Structure formats: C-alpha cells, structure tokens
C-alpha cells in the first residue's frame, strides 16, 4: 500500500470531503435549493433559461415560440414569480387572452407553450401540484 508523504495532500482528499458533505446533507436540500432559486425567478427569466435548453426546436418552431412569448405570454405573466403560479393564475391567463381578442388557435398555442414551461418547473419541484392540472 502506498502511503502519502508528510506535507503532501492525498490525491482524492477533496473528492472524499465533497462526498462526505453530500452524504451528510439532508435529502431534500437539493430540492429546497431549487425551489429557492427558481421559485423566486420571474416567469420571464425562467422561460429564457427553459428556452435556451430547448435543443429540439426547429427554426420555425422557435419563431412561433418567440412570437407567442412576446405578444401573448410575457406581457401578461412575465413579471410574475414562478412560485406564485397555480390553476387560477393559468385560468386567468386564458381569460385575459379571450378579453384581448386572441383567436382560439393562438390561445391553444400560447397555453401549450406556457404549459410546457410550467411542467418543467413542476418537475424541478417548484410546485407540489401541477399548476395547469384541471385547466
């Protein structure tokens, strides 16, 4: 067995320390950190991060998404904190689009995009219940 020489750090000492800290941390600490970080974000900020991670969007789909965000979703929901979404907020968004005269296809597309963003946040653990469930 190879012994570490005096004054020289062990090669895996830092990894061992990190592992021990992670093992000692409560299991829900990661979830709590995600809730704290993403729950406080504005919908606009969260959506920008979400969109950056969408590698599967074709150019035309990206243009459609950006148009829906710019004209329908962000003016209404952009400044709202992610942690404040629930089914009533989502239903209110749909009513706002109806009042603003958005057509049914636009309403459906905007709802689908907003739903995708909120589903991503739900999977991260920001919500205990899916905010679009039942809408």
Tab-separated table of N, CA and C in Angstrom:
chain	number	residue	atom	x	y	z
A	1	UNK	N	0.846	-1.181	0.000
A	1	UNK	CA	0.000	0.000	0.000
A	1	UNK	C	0.887	1.238	0.000
A	2	UNK	N	0.495	2.208	-0.778
A	2	UNK	CA	1.260	3.442	-0.924
A	2	UNK	C	0.826	4.419	0.167
A	3	UNK	N	1.770	4.972	0.853
A	3	UNK	CA	1.464	5.950	1.900
A	3	UNK	C	1.704	7.360	1.378
A	4	UNK	N	0.867	8.282	1.817
A	4	UNK	CA	1.067	9.692	1.449
A	4	UNK	C	2.235	10.244	2.244
A	5	UNK	N	3.041	10.981	1.593
A	5	UNK	CA	4.192	11.580	2.260
A	5	UNK	C	3.744	12.771	3.092
A	6	UNK	N	4.461	13.017	4.152
A	6	UNK	CA	4.143	14.131	5.041
A	6	UNK	C	4.194	15.436	4.253
A	7	UNK	N	3.197	16.294	4.463
A	7	UNK	CA	3.172	17.593	3.804
A	7	UNK	C	2.512	17.577	2.435
A	8	UNK	N	2.258	16.414	1.864
A	8	UNK	CA	1.604	16.333	0.557
A	8	UNK	C	0.152	15.921	0.741
A	9	UNK	N	-0.760	16.594	0.081
A	9	UNK	CA	-2.168	16.213	0.219
A	9	UNK	C	-2.433	14.872	-0.453
A	10	UNK	N	-3.382	14.164	0.112
A	10	UNK	CA	-3.794	12.908	-0.502
A	10	UNK	C	-4.524	13.227	-1.800
A	11	UNK	N	-4.339	12.432	-2.845
A	11	UNK	CA	-4.873	12.768	-4.169
A	11	UNK	C	-6.394	12.894	-4.222
A	12	UNK	N	-7.112	12.127	-3.447
A	12	UNK	CA	-8.568	12.155	-3.536
A	12	UNK	C	-9.205	12.754	-2.291
A	13	UNK	N	-8.445	13.474	-1.508
A	13	UNK	CA	-8.959	14.035	-0.256
A	13	UNK	C	-10.128	14.982	-0.512
A	14	UNK	N	-10.023	15.838	-1.512
A	14	UNK	CA	-11.104	16.798	-1.799
A	14	UNK	C	-12.364	16.079	-2.250
A	15	UNK	N	-12.238	15.075	-3.088
A	15	UNK	CA	-13.404	14.311	-3.531
A	15	UNK	C	-14.071	13.596	-2.363
A	16	UNK	N	-13.257	13.054	-1.481
A	16	UNK	CA	-13.785	12.371	-0.300
A	16	UNK	C	-14.541	13.354	0.578
A	17	UNK	N	-13.997	14.547	0.747
A	17	UNK	CA	-14.657	15.573	1.555
A	17	UNK	C	-16.005	15.966	0.954
A	18	UNK	N	-16.038	16.200	-0.346
A	18	UNK	CA	-17.280	16.569	-1.022
A	18	UNK	C	-18.312	15.450	-0.875
A	19	UNK	N	-17.881	14.217	-1.068
A	19	UNK	CA	-18.779	13.074	-0.936
A	19	UNK	C	-19.358	13.006	0.477
A	20	UNK	N	-18.527	13.174	1.474
A	20	UNK	CA	-18.986	13.106	2.868
A	20	UNK	C	-19.974	14.234	3.180
A	21	UNK	N	-19.716	15.441	2.665
A	21	UNK	CA	-20.628	16.565	2.881
A	21	UNK	C	-21.980	16.300	2.223
A	22	UNK	N	-21.938	15.774	1.014
A	22	UNK	CA	-23.174	15.484	0.301
A	22	UNK	C	-23.964	14.383	1.007
A	23	UNK	N	-23.259	13.387	1.482
A	23	UNK	CA	-23.904	12.273	2.171
A	23	UNK	C	-24.541	12.736	3.482
A	24	UNK	N	-23.896	13.687	4.162
A	24	UNK	CA	-24.399	14.182	5.438
A	24	UNK	C	-25.546	15.180	5.267
A	25	UNK	N	-25.681	15.787	4.098
A	25	UNK	CA	-26.722	16.789	3.857
A	25	UNK	C	-28.093	16.118	3.800
A	26	UNK	N	-29.117	16.819	4.247
A	26	UNK	CA	-30.473	16.263	4.156
A	26	UNK	C	-30.842	15.972	2.704
A	27	UNK	N	-31.630	14.941	2.497
A	27	UNK	CA	-32.001	14.522	1.149
A	27	UNK	C	-32.753	15.600	0.374
A	28	UNK	N	-33.537	16.386	1.059
A	28	UNK	CA	-34.349	17.390	0.380
A	28	UNK	C	-33.632	18.729	0.215
A	29	UNK	N	-32.368	18.797	0.576
A	29	UNK	CA	-31.645	20.061	0.469
A	29	UNK	C	-31.553	20.521	-0.980
A	30	UNK	N	-31.290	19.609	-1.894
A	30	UNK	CA	-31.218	19.967	-3.313
A	30	UNK	C	-32.540	20.514	-3.814
A	31	UNK	N	-33.625	19.885	-3.421
A	31	UNK	CA	-34.942	20.354	-3.824
A	31	UNK	C	-35.225	21.726	-3.226
A	32	UNK	N	-34.880	21.912	-1.968
A	32	UNK	CA	-35.082	23.210	-1.318
A	32	UNK	C	-34.283	24.306	-2.012
A	33	UNK	N	-33.074	23.986	-2.424
A	33	UNK	CA	-32.244	24.967	-3.135
A	33	UNK	C	-32.854	25.306	-4.496
A	34	UNK	N	-33.402	24.305	-5.200
A	34	UNK	CA	-34.048	24.563	-6.496
A	34	UNK	C	-35.290	25.437	-6.307
A	35	UNK	N	-36.083	25.128	-5.290
A	35	UNK	CA	-37.288	25.918	-5.025
A	35	UNK	C	-36.906	27.363	-4.717
A	36	UNK	N	-35.884	27.541	-3.915
A	36	UNK	CA	-35.446	28.883	-3.553
A	36	UNK	C	-34.954	29.647	-4.787
A	37	UNK	N	-34.153	28.990	-5.603
A	37	UNK	CA	-33.583	29.654	-6.781
A	37	UNK	C	-34.638	29.932	-7.844
A	38	UNK	N	-35.339	28.897	-8.263
A	38	UNK	CA	-36.261	29.040	-9.385
A	38	UNK	C	-37.614	29.615	-8.976
A	39	UNK	N	-38.047	29.364	-7.765
A	39	UNK	CA	-39.326	29.901	-7.305
A	39	UNK	C	-39.318	31.417	-7.246
A	40	UNK	N	-38.177	31.999	-6.934
A	40	UNK	CA	-38.067	33.454	-6.843
A	40	UNK	C	-37.884	34.119	-8.202
A	41	UNK	N	-37.566	33.329	-9.223
A	41	UNK	CA	-37.365	33.894	-10.568
A	41	UNK	C	-38.674	34.400	-11.146
A	42	UNK	N	-38.561	35.431	-11.961
A	42	UNK	CA	-39.718	35.859	-12.720
A	42	UNK	C	-39.932	34.870	-13.867
A	43	UNK	N	-41.176	34.758	-14.289
A	43	UNK	CA	-41.514	33.854	-15.387
A	43	UNK	C	-40.652	34.162	-16.610
A	44	UNK	N	-40.407	35.439	-16.862
A	44	UNK	CA	-39.587	35.872	-17.999
A	44	UNK	C	-38.183	35.264	-17.919
A	45	UNK	N	-37.568	35.321	-16.739
A	45	UNK	CA	-36.222	34.788	-16.545
A	45	UNK	C	-36.204	33.268	-16.687
A	46	UNK	N	-37.181	32.621	-16.049
A	46	UNK	CA	-37.249	31.162	-16.095
A	46	UNK	C	-37.452	30.691	-17.536
A	47	UNK	N	-38.326	31.368	-18.262
A	47	UNK	CA	-38.611	30.995	-19.641
A	47	UNK	C	-37.376	31.145	-20.521
A	48	UNK	N	-36.581	32.181	-20.266
A	48	UNK	CA	-35.348	32.368	-21.046
A	48	UNK	C	-34.405	31.184	-20.823
A	49	UNK	N	-34.277	30.730	-19.572
A	49	UNK	CA	-33.433	29.556	-19.296
A	49	UNK	C	-34.025	28.306	-19.931
A	50	UNK	N	-35.335	28.154	-19.805
A	50	UNK	CA	-36.013	26.988	-20.379
A	50	UNK	C	-35.814	26.951	-21.892
A	51	UNK	N	-36.001	28.092	-22.529
A	51	UNK	CA	-35.866	28.176	-23.991
A	51	UNK	C	-34.441	27.853	-24.427
A	52	UNK	N	-33.458	28.305	-23.665
A	52	UNK	CA	-32.059	28.036	-24.005
A	52	UNK	C	-31.762	26.537	-23.978
A	53	UNK	N	-32.495	25.794	-23.180
A	53	UNK	CA	-32.289	24.357	-23.092
A	53	UNK	C	-33.049	23.542	-24.120
A	54	UNK	N	-33.850	24.203	-24.930
A	54	UNK	CA	-34.655	23.505	-25.945
A	54	UNK	C	-33.833	23.320	-27.207
A	55	UNK	N	-33.133	22.228	-27.295
A	55	UNK	CA	-32.290	21.952	-28.459
A	55	UNK	C	-33.085	21.354	-29.618
A	56	UNK	N	-34.286	20.886	-29.337
A	56	UNK	CA	-35.051	20.161	-30.340
A	56	UNK	C	-35.970	21.055	-31.179
A	57	UNK	N	-35.920	22.371	-30.991
A	57	UNK	CA	-36.819	23.254	-31.720
A	57	UNK	C	-36.264	23.598	-33.106
A	58	UNK	N	-37.102	23.390	-34.095
A	58	UNK	CA	-36.747	23.814	-35.456
A	58	UNK	C	-36.841	25.333	-35.513
A	59	UNK	N	-36.248	25.923	-36.529
A	59	UNK	CA	-36.227	27.383	-36.649
A	59	UNK	C	-37.634	27.971	-36.676
A	60	UNK	N	-38.543	27.342	-37.405
A	60	UNK	CA	-39.912	27.859	-37.486
A	60	UNK	C	-40.627	27.736	-36.138
A	61	UNK	N	-40.374	26.658	-35.419
A	61	UNK	CA	-40.975	26.486	-34.095
A	61	UNK	C	-40.438	27.514	-33.115
A	62	UNK	N	-39.171	27.821	-33.222
A	62	UNK	CA	-38.560	28.828	-32.366
A	62	UNK	C	-39.156	30.207	-32.642
A	63	UNK	N	-39.383	30.526	-33.913
A	63	UNK	CA	-40.014	31.812	-34.263
A	63	UNK	C	-41.425	31.885	-33.693
A	64	UNK	N	-42.172	30.792	-33.792
A	64	UNK	CA	-43.525	30.759	-33.243
A	64	UNK	C	-43.491	30.945	-31.737
A	65	UNK	N	-42.603	30.231	-31.069
A	65	UNK	CA	-42.464	30.354	-29.618
A	65	UNK	C	-42.139	31.792	-29.225
A	66	UNK	N	-41.163	32.392	-29.894
A	66	UNK	CA	-40.771	33.767	-29.564
A	66	UNK	C	-41.917	34.747	-29.788
A	67	UNK	N	-42.694	34.536	-30.839
A	67	UNK	CA	-43.841	35.398	-31.106
A	67	UNK	C	-44.899	35.257	-30.015
A	68	UNK	N	-45.209	34.022	-29.635
A	68	UNK	CA	-46.194	33.803	-28.580
A	68	UNK	C	-45.730	34.415	-27.259
A	69	UNK	N	-44.451	34.237	-26.957
A	69	UNK	CA	-43.916	34.818	-25.728
A	69	UNK	C	-44.017	36.345	-25.769
A	70	UNK	N	-43.564	36.933	-26.861
A	70	UNK	CA	-43.511	38.393	-26.966
A	70	UNK	C	-44.885	39.047	-26.950
A	71	UNK	N	-45.840	38.457	-27.654
A	71	UNK	CA	-47.129	39.119	-27.843
A	71	UNK	C	-48.226	38.682	-26.870
A	72	UNK	N	-48.132	37.495	-26.322
A	72	UNK	CA	-49.241	37.000	-25.506
A	72	UNK	C	-48.843	36.589	-24.091
A	73	UNK	N	-47.765	35.856	-23.953
A	73	UNK	CA	-47.452	35.263	-22.644
A	73	UNK	C	-46.715	36.236	-21.735
A	74	UNK	N	-45.604	36.763	-22.181
A	74	UNK	CA	-44.790	37.611	-21.304
A	74	UNK	C	-45.443	38.936	-20.906
A	75	UNK	N	-46.220	39.590	-21.785
A	75	UNK	CA	-46.877	40.818	-21.316
A	75	UNK	C	-47.810	40.574	-20.126
A	76	UNK	N	-48.400	39.406	-20.078
A	76	UNK	CA	-49.328	39.096	-19.001
A	76	UNK	C	-48.633	38.462	-17.802
A	77	UNK	N	-47.692	37.542	-18.042
A	77	UNK	CA	-47.112	36.736	-16.962
A	77	UNK	C	-45.627	36.978	-16.709
A	78	UNK	N	-44.976	37.774	-17.533
A	78	UNK	CA	-43.526	37.910	-17.482
A	78	UNK	C	-42.945	38.303	-16.143
A	79	UNK	N	-43.615	39.177	-15.402
A	79	UNK	CA	-43.056	39.644	-14.129
A	79	UNK	C	-43.500	38.807	-12.936
A	80	UNK	N	-44.370	37.853	-13.162
A	80	UNK	CA	-44.872	37.010	-12.061
A	80	UNK	C	-43.782	36.062	-11.586
A	81	UNK	N	-43.659	35.893	-10.285
A	81	UNK	CA	-42.693	34.957	-9.700
A	81	UNK	C	-43.165	33.532	-9.954
A	82	UNK	N	-42.228	32.663	-10.247
A	82	UNK	CA	-42.557	31.279	-10.582
A	82	UNK	C	-43.314	30.577	-9.450
A	83	UNK	N	-42.984	30.886	-8.221
A	83	UNK	CA	-43.613	30.203	-7.089
A	83	UNK	C	-45.081	30.588	-6.906
A	84	UNK	N	-45.565	31.595	-7.627
A	84	UNK	CA	-46.943	32.064	-7.424
A	84	UNK	C	-47.949	31.476	-8.406
A	85	UNK	N	-47.514	30.583	-9.268
A	85	UNK	CA	-48.435	30.008	-10.246
A	85	UNK	C	-49.286	28.913	-9.619
A	86	UNK	N	-50.554	28.925	-9.966
A	86	UNK	CA	-51.470	27.840	-9.635
A	86	UNK	C	-52.534	27.796	-10.731
A	87	UNK	N	-53.525	26.911	-10.582
A	87	UNK	CA	-54.519	26.755	-11.656
A	87	UNK	C	-55.340	28.024	-11.875
A	88	UNK	N	-55.531	28.832	-10.844
A	88	UNK	CA	-56.302	30.071	-11.003
A	88	UNK	C	-55.537	31.103	-11.838
A	89	UNK	N	-54.236	31.166	-11.672
A	89	UNK	CA	-53.415	32.077	-12.473
A	89	UNK	C	-53.465	31.653	-13.937
A	90	UNK	N	-53.364	30.355	-14.176
A	90	UNK	CA	-53.399	29.840	-15.553
A	90	UNK	C	-54.761	30.129	-16.185
A	91	UNK	N	-55.849	29.879	-15.461
A	91	UNK	CA	-57.189	30.164	-15.981
A	91	UNK	C	-57.353	31.668	-16.235
A	92	UNK	N	-56.805	32.494	-15.366
A	92	UNK	CA	-56.859	33.945	-15.555
A	92	UNK	C	-56.108	34.378	-16.806
A	93	UNK	N	-55.000	33.714	-17.096
A	93	UNK	CA	-54.240	33.998	-18.314
A	93	UNK	C	-55.091	33.716	-19.552
A	94	UNK	N	-55.804	32.622	-19.541
A	94	UNK	CA	-56.657	32.265	-20.679
A	94	UNK	C	-57.777	33.298	-20.835
A	95	UNK	N	-58.380	33.710	-19.722
A	95	UNK	CA	-59.431	34.737	-19.791
A	95	UNK	C	-58.879	36.054	-20.333
A	96	UNK	N	-57.667	36.390	-19.962
A	96	UNK	CA	-57.032	37.614	-20.467
A	96	UNK	C	-56.853	37.538	-21.982
A	97	UNK	N	-56.426	36.390	-22.472
A	97	UNK	CA	-56.277	36.245	-23.929
A	97	UNK	C	-57.631	36.375	-24.619
A	98	UNK	N	-58.685	35.803	-24.020
A	98	UNK	CA	-60.030	35.926	-24.593
A	98	UNK	C	-60.464	37.385	-24.651
A	99	UNK	N	-60.249	38.118	-23.539
A	99	UNK	CA	-60.611	39.539	-23.489
A	99	UNK	C	-59.837	40.360	-24.515
A	100	UNK	N	-58.589	39.972	-24.765
A	100	UNK	CA	-57.754	40.696	-25.724
A	100	UNK	C	-58.034	40.308	-27.167
A	101	UNK	N	-58.968	39.404	-27.387
A	101	UNK	CA	-59.379	39.043	-28.743
A	101	UNK	C	-58.487	38.037	-29.450
A	102	UNK	N	-57.665	37.311	-28.708
A	102	UNK	CA	-56.816	36.289	-29.329
A	102	UNK	C	-57.702	35.159	-29.851
A	103	UNK	N	-57.390	34.666	-31.037
A	103	UNK	CA	-58.162	33.579	-31.622
A	103	UNK	C	-57.940	32.275	-30.867
A	104	UNK	N	-58.797	31.308	-31.120
A	104	UNK	CA	-58.718	30.032	-30.413
A	104	UNK	C	-57.398	29.304	-30.667
A	105	UNK	N	-56.910	29.352	-31.900
A	105	UNK	CA	-55.645	28.681	-32.215
A	105	UNK	C	-54.492	29.338	-31.449
A	106	UNK	N	-54.494	30.653	-31.377
A	106	UNK	CA	-53.450	31.371	-30.642
A	106	UNK	C	-53.540	31.058	-29.161
A	107	UNK	N	-54.762	31.040	-28.629
A	107	UNK	CA	-54.957	30.702	-27.216
A	107	UNK	C	-54.420	29.308	-26.923
A	108	UNK	N	-54.740	28.369	-27.794
A	108	UNK	CA	-54.294	26.986	-27.617
A	108	UNK	C	-52.772	26.880	-27.672
A	109	UNK	N	-52.161	27.549	-28.658
A	109	UNK	CA	-50.705	27.504	-28.786
A	109	UNK	C	-50.008	28.167	-27.606
A	110	UNK	N	-50.522	29.314	-27.169
A	110	UNK	CA	-49.925	30.017	-26.030
A	110	UNK	C	-50.062	29.177	-24.762
A	111	UNK	N	-51.235	28.568	-24.579
A	111	UNK	CA	-51.436	27.702	-23.417
A	111	UNK	C	-50.465	26.524	-23.448
A	112	UNK	N	-50.287	25.904	-24.608
A	112	UNK	CA	-49.369	24.769	-24.726
A	112	UNK	C	-47.938	25.151	-24.365
A	113	UNK	N	-47.493	26.324	-24.821
A	113	UNK	CA	-46.124	26.762	-24.511
A	113	UNK	C	-45.975	27.078	-23.029
A	114	UNK	N	-46.954	27.791	-22.472
A	114	UNK	CA	-46.914	28.101	-21.046
A	114	UNK	C	-46.963	26.807	-20.236
A	115	UNK	N	-47.773	25.874	-20.662
A	115	UNK	CA	-47.888	24.580	-20.000
A	115	UNK	C	-46.544	23.846	-20.000
A	116	UNK	N	-45.820	23.895	-21.108
A	116	UNK	CA	-44.508	23.244	-21.189
A	116	UNK	C	-43.529	23.853	-20.188
A	117	UNK	N	-43.546	25.167	-20.074
A	117	UNK	CA	-42.653	25.844	-19.130
A	117	UNK	C	-43.020	25.477	-17.702
A	118	UNK	N	-44.301	25.530	-17.380
A	118	UNK	CA	-44.739	25.230	-16.010
A	118	UNK	C	-44.559	23.754	-15.668
A	119	UNK	N	-44.688	22.871	-16.649
A	119	UNK	CA	-44.448	21.455	-16.412
A	119	UNK	C	-42.982	21.220	-16.079
A	120	UNK	N	-42.094	21.919	-16.759
A	120	UNK	CA	-40.673	21.830	-16.453
A	120	UNK	C	-40.412	22.277	-15.011
A	121	UNK	N	-41.035	23.378	-14.608
A	121	UNK	CA	-40.875	23.887	-13.237
A	121	UNK	C	-41.460	22.905	-12.224
A	122	UNK	N	-42.584	22.290	-12.572
A	122	UNK	CA	-43.202	21.291	-11.692
A	122	UNK	C	-42.266	20.103	-11.500
A	123	UNK	N	-41.640	19.665	-12.569
A	123	UNK	CA	-40.703	18.534	-12.481
A	123	UNK	C	-39.479	18.884	-11.641
A	124	UNK	N	-39.089	20.154	-11.610
A	124	UNK	CA	-37.982	20.595	-10.755
A	124	UNK	C	-38.374	20.598	-9.278
A	125	UNK	N	-39.672	20.570	-9.020
A	125	UNK	CA	-40.138	20.545	-7.639
A	125	UNK	C	-40.593	21.880	-7.104
A	126	UNK	N	-40.753	22.873	-7.973
A	126	UNK	CA	-41.187	24.188	-7.515
A	126	UNK	C	-42.612	24.129	-6.969
A	127	UNK	N	-43.445	23.285	-7.547
A	127	UNK	CA	-44.849	23.182	-7.143
A	127	UNK	C	-45.131	21.809	-6.552
A	128	UNK	N	-46.014	21.779	-5.570
A	128	UNK	CA	-46.442	20.490	-5.036
A	128	UNK	C	-47.509	19.874	-5.939
A	129	UNK	N	-48.267	20.728	-6.631
A	129	UNK	CA	-49.264	20.266	-7.596
A	129	UNK	C	-49.004	20.944	-8.932
A	130	UNK	N	-49.259	20.236	-10.006
A	130	UNK	CA	-49.082	20.788	-11.342
A	130	UNK	C	-50.054	21.962	-11.522
A	131	UNK	N	-49.545	23.173	-11.783
A	131	UNK	CA	-50.431	24.348	-11.860
A	131	UNK	C	-51.368	24.376	-13.063
A	132	UNK	N	-51.169	23.522	-14.047
A	132	UNK	CA	-52.073	23.513	-15.192
A	132	UNK	C	-53.082	22.367	-15.117
A	133	UNK	N	-52.977	21.563	-14.077
A	133	UNK	CA	-53.888	20.440	-13.915
A	133	UNK	C	-55.320	20.947	-13.711
A	134	UNK	N	-56.232	20.461	-14.511
A	134	UNK	CA	-57.626	20.827	-14.381
A	134	UNK	C	-58.030	22.094	-15.126
A	135	UNK	N	-57.096	22.699	-15.844
A	135	UNK	CA	-57.433	23.934	-16.580
A	135	UNK	C	-57.833	23.529	-17.994
